[in-house]
mmCIF file of C-alpha atoms in Angstrom:
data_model
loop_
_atom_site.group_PDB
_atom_site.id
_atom_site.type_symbol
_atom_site.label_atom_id
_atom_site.label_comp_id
_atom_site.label_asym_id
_atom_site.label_seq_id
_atom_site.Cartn_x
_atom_site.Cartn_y
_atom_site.Cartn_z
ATOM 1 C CA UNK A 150 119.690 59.098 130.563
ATOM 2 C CA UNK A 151 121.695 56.679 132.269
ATOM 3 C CA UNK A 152 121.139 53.106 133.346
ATOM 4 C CA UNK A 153 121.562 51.654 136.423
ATOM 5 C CA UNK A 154 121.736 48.051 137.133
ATOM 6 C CA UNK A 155 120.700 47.152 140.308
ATOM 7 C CA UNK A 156 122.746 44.055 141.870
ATOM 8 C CA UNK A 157 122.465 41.739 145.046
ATOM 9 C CA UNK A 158 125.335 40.276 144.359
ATOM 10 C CA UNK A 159 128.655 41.263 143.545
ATOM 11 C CA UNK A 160 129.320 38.447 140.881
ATOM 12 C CA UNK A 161 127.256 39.869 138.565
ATOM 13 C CA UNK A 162 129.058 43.593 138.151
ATOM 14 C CA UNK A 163 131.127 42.660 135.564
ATOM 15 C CA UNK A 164 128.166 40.529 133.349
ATOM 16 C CA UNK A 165 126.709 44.479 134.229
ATOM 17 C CA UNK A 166 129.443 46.162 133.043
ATOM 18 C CA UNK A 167 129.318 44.259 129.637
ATOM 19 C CA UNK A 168 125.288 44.661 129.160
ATOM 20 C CA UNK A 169 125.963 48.372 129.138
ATOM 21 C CA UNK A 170 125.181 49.331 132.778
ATOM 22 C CA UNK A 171 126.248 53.340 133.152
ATOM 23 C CA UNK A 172 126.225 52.882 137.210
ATOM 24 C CA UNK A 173 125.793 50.233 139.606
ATOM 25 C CA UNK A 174 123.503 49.554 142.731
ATOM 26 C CA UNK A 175 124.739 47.491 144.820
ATOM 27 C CA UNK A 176 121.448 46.533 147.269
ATOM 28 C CA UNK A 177 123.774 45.453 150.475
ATOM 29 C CA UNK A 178 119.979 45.027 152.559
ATOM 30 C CA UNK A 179 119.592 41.660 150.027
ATOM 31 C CA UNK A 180 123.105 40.459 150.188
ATOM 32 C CA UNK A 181 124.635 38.006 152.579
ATOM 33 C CA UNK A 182 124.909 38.534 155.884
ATOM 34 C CA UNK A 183 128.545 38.166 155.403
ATOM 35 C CA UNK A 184 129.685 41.454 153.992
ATOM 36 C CA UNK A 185 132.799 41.053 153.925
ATOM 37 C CA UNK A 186 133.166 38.481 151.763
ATOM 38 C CA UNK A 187 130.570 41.583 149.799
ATOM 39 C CA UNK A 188 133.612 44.078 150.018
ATOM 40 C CA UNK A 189 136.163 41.514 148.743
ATOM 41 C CA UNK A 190 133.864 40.789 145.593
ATOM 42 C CA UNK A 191 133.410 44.634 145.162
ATOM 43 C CA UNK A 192 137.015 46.026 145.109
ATOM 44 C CA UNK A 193 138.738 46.985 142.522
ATOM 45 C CA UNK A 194 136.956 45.034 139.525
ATOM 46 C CA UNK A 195 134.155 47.804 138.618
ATOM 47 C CA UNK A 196 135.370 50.682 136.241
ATOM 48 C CA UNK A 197 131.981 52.435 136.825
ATOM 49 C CA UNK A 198 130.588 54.136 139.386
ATOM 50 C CA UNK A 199 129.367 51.694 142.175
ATOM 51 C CA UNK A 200 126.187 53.328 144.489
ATOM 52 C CA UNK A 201 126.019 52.013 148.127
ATOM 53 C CA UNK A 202 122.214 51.201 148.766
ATOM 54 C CA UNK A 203 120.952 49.693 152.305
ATOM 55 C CA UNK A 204 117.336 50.011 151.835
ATOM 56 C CA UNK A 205 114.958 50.044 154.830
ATOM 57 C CA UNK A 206 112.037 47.737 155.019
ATOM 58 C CA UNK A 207 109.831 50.626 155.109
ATOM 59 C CA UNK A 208 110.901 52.034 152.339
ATOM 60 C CA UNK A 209 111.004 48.918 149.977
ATOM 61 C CA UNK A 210 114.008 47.136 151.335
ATOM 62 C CA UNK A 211 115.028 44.279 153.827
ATOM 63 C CA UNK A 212 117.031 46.444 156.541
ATOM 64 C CA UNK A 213 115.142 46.350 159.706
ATOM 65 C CA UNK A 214 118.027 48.267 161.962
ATOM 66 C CA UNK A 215 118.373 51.512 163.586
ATOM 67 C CA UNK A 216 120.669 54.417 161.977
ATOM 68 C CA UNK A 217 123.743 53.764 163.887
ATOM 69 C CA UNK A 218 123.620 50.220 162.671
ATOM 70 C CA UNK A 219 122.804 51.470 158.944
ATOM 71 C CA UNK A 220 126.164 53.683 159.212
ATOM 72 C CA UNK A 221 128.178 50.900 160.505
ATOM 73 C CA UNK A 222 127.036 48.756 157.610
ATOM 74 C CA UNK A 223 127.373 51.105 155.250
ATOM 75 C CA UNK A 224 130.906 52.656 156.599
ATOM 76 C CA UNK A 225 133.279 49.769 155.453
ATOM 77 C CA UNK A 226 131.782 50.331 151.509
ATOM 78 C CA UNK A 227 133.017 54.333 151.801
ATOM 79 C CA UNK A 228 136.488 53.678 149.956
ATOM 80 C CA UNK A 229 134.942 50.854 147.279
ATOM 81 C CA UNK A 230 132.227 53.127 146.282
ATOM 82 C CA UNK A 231 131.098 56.438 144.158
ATOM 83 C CA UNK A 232 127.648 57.106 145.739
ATOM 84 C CA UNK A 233 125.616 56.094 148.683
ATOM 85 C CA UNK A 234 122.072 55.922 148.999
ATOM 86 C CA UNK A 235 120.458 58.014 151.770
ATOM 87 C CA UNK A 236 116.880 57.930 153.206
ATOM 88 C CA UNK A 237 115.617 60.855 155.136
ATOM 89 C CA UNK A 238 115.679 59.040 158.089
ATOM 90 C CA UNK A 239 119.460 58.780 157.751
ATOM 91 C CA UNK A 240 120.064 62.189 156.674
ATOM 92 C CA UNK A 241 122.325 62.386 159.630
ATOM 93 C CA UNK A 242 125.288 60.591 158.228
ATOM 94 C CA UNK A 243 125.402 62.460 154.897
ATOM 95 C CA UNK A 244 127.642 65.055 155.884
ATOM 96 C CA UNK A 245 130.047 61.971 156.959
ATOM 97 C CA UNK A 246 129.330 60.521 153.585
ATOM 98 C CA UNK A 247 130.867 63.924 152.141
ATOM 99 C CA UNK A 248 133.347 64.372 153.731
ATOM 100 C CA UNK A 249 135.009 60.953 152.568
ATOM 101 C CA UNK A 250 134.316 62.919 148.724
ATOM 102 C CA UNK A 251 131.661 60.645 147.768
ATOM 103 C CA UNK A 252 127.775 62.046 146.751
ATOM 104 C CA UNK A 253 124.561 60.940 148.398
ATOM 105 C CA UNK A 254 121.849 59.848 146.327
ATOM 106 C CA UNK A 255 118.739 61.180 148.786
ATOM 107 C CA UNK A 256 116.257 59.040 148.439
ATOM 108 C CA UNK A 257 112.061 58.776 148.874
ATOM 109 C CA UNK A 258 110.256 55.813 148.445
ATOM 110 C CA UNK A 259 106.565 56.493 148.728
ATOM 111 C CA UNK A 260 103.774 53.689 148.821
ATOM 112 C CA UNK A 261 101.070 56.301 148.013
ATOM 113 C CA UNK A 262 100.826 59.075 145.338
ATOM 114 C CA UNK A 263 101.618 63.012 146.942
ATOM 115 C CA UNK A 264 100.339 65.899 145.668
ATOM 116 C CA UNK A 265 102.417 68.249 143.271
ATOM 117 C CA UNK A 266 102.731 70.858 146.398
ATOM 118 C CA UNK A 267 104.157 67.526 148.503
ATOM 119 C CA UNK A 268 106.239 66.273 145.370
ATOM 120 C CA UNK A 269 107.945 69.646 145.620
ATOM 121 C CA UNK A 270 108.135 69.840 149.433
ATOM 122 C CA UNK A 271 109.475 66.180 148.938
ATOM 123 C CA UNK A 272 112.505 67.456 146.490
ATOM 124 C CA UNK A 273 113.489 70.296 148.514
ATOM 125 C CA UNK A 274 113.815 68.336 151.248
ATOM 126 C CA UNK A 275 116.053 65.817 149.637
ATOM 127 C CA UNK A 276 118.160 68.371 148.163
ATOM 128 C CA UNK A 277 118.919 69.625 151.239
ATOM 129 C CA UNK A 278 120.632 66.994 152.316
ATOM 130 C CA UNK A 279 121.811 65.029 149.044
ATOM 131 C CA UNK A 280 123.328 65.810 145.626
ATOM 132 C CA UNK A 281 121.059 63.972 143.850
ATOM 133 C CA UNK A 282 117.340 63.188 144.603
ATOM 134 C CA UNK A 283 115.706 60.303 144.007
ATOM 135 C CA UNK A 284 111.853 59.950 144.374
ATOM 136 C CA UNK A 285 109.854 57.094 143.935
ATOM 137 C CA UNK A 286 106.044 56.952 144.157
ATOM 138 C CA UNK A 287 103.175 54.867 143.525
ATOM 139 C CA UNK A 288 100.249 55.829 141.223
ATOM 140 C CA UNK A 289 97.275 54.804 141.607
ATOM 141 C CA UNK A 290 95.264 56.245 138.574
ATOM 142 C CA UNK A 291 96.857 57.920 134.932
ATOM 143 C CA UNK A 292 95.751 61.529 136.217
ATOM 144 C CA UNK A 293 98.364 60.365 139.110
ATOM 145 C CA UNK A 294 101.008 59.283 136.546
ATOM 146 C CA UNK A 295 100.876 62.996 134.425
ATOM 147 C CA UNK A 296 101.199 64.591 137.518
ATOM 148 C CA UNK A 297 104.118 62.594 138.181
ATOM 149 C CA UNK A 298 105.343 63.741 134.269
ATOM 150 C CA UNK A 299 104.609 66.994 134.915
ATOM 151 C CA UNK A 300 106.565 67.575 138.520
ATOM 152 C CA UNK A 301 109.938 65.431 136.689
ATOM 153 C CA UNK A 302 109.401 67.874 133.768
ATOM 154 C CA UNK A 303 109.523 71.128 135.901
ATOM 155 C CA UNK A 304 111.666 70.014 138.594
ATOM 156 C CA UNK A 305 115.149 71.795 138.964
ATOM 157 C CA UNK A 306 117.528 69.249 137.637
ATOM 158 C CA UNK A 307 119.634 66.684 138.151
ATOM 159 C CA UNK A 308 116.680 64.745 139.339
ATOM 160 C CA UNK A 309 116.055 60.531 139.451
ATOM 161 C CA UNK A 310 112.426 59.961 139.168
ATOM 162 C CA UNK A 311 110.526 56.376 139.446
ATOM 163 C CA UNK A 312 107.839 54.593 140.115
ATOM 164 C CA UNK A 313 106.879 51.437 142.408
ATOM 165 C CA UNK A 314 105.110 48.456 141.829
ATOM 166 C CA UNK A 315 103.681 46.482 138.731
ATOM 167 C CA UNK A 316 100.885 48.585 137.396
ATOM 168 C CA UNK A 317 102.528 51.662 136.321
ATOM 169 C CA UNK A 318 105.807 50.015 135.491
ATOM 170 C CA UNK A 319 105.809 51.281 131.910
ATOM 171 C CA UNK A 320 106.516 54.693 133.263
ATOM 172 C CA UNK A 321 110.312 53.839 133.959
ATOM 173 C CA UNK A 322 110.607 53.299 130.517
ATOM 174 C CA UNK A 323 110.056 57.128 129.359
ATOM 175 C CA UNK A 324 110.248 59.233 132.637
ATOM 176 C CA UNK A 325 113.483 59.822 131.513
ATOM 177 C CA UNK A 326 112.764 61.566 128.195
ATOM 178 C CA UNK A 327 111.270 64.029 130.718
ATOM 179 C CA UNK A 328 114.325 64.784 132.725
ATOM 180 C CA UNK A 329 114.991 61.798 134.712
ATOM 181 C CA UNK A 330 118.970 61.372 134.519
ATOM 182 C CA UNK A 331 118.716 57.556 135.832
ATOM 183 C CA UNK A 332 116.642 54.462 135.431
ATOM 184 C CA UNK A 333 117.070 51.507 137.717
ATOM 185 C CA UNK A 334 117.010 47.897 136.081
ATOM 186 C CA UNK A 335 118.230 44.551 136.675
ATOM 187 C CA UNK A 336 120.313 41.355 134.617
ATOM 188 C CA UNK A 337 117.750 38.450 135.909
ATOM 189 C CA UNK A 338 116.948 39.011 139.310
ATOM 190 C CA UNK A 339 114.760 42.010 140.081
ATOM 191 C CA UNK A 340 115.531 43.764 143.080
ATOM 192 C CA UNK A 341 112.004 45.907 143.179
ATOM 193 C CA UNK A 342 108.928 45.325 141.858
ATOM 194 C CA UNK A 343 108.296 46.445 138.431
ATOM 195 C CA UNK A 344 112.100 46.701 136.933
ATOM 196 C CA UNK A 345 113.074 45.752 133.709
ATOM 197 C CA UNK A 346 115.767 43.923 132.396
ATOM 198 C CA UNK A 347 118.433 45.928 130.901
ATOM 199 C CA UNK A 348 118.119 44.056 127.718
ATOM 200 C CA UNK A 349 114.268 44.796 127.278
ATOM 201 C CA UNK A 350 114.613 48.296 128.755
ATOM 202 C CA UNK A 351 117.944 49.139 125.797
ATOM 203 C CA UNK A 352 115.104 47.533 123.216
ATOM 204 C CA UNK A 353 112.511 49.467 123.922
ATOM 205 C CA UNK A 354 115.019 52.695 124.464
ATOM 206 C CA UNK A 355 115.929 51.478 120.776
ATOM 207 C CA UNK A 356 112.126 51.928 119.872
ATOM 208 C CA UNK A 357 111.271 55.072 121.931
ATOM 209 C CA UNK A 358 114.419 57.477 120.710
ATOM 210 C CA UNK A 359 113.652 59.703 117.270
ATOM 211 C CA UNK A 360 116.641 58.414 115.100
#
């Protein structure tokens, strides 16, 4: 399992770095609107991989533009970064995203629970497109959650699994002892509902692992 800590700002990467963050998400859709001033915070001081994410507002984030103006956003990060976060509705740009040697993190964000036959659909969809999926849903009942356990379990692998919102939170905590390779966290400012705090979420992987 590795952690990553999800950023709005740029200042924080290094405070990241020294917490123990494996990756880094930086959420450009909660930043400034002056991104360039973004880029100049970003370059050169990370020595871990750095993942591009412009999150759409239906989908969790703040973006509210079309896909040419997510790629335009997103282009200028291509040469500061490791991955980039892709949505299915910008699947278009991922073969751009390649081609500049960089992997695309392809990415669901569901406000509802899908079935196990729709979870699958779901991942073979992404992995068309995307070198490593990401799917987030929301449960609404336990059943909902063990079906979740039970699709990360089986799932061909690698494989980010997660879920939204408050209720269910606990589940980012041990979805990766079933074969998710990342969790998402923050260092004092949540950028989703329902993330912990790298600090509580390295405690309570200190309590969870079989020493």
């Amino acid at each position: 399992m590795k952690i990553v800590v999800s950023l709005s700002s740029p200042d924080k990467i290094q405070k990241a770095v020294a917490l123990g963050a494996d990756l880094i998400e930086l959420r450009l859709d909660l930043m400034s609107d002056d991104l360039s001033s973004v880029m100049a915070g970003v370059g050169g001081q990370c020595t871990i991989p750095i993942i591009a994410t412009l999150r759409s507002r239906e989908e969790g984030g703040a973006f509210t533009g079309d896909a040419e103006e997510w790629f335009s956003t997103i282009q200028p990060f291509l040469d500061l970064v490791d991955y980039v976060d892709v949505e299915r509705k910008f699947r278009k740009f991922a073969r751009m995203i390649h081609y500049q040697h960089l992997q695309v993190v392809a990415s669901a964000h569901i406000k509802y629970m899908p079935s196990p036959d729709d979870l699958k659909a779901i991942e073979r969809d992404l992995r068309a497109y995307g070198d490593v999926p990401k799917i987030a849903v929301t449960p609404s009942s336990a059943r909902n959650l063990l079906d979740f356990l039970d699709f990360t379990l089986e799932a061909e692998k690698p494989l980010v699994t997660t879920v939204m919102g408050e209720e269910f939170r606990y589940a980012r905590t041990f979805l990766p002892y079933f074969g998710s390779a990342w969790v998402y966290c923050h260092i004092g400012t949540p950028t989703a509902k329902g993330q912990y705090d790298i600090r509580e979420l390295e405690q309570l992987q200190e309590l969870l692992t079989y020493r």
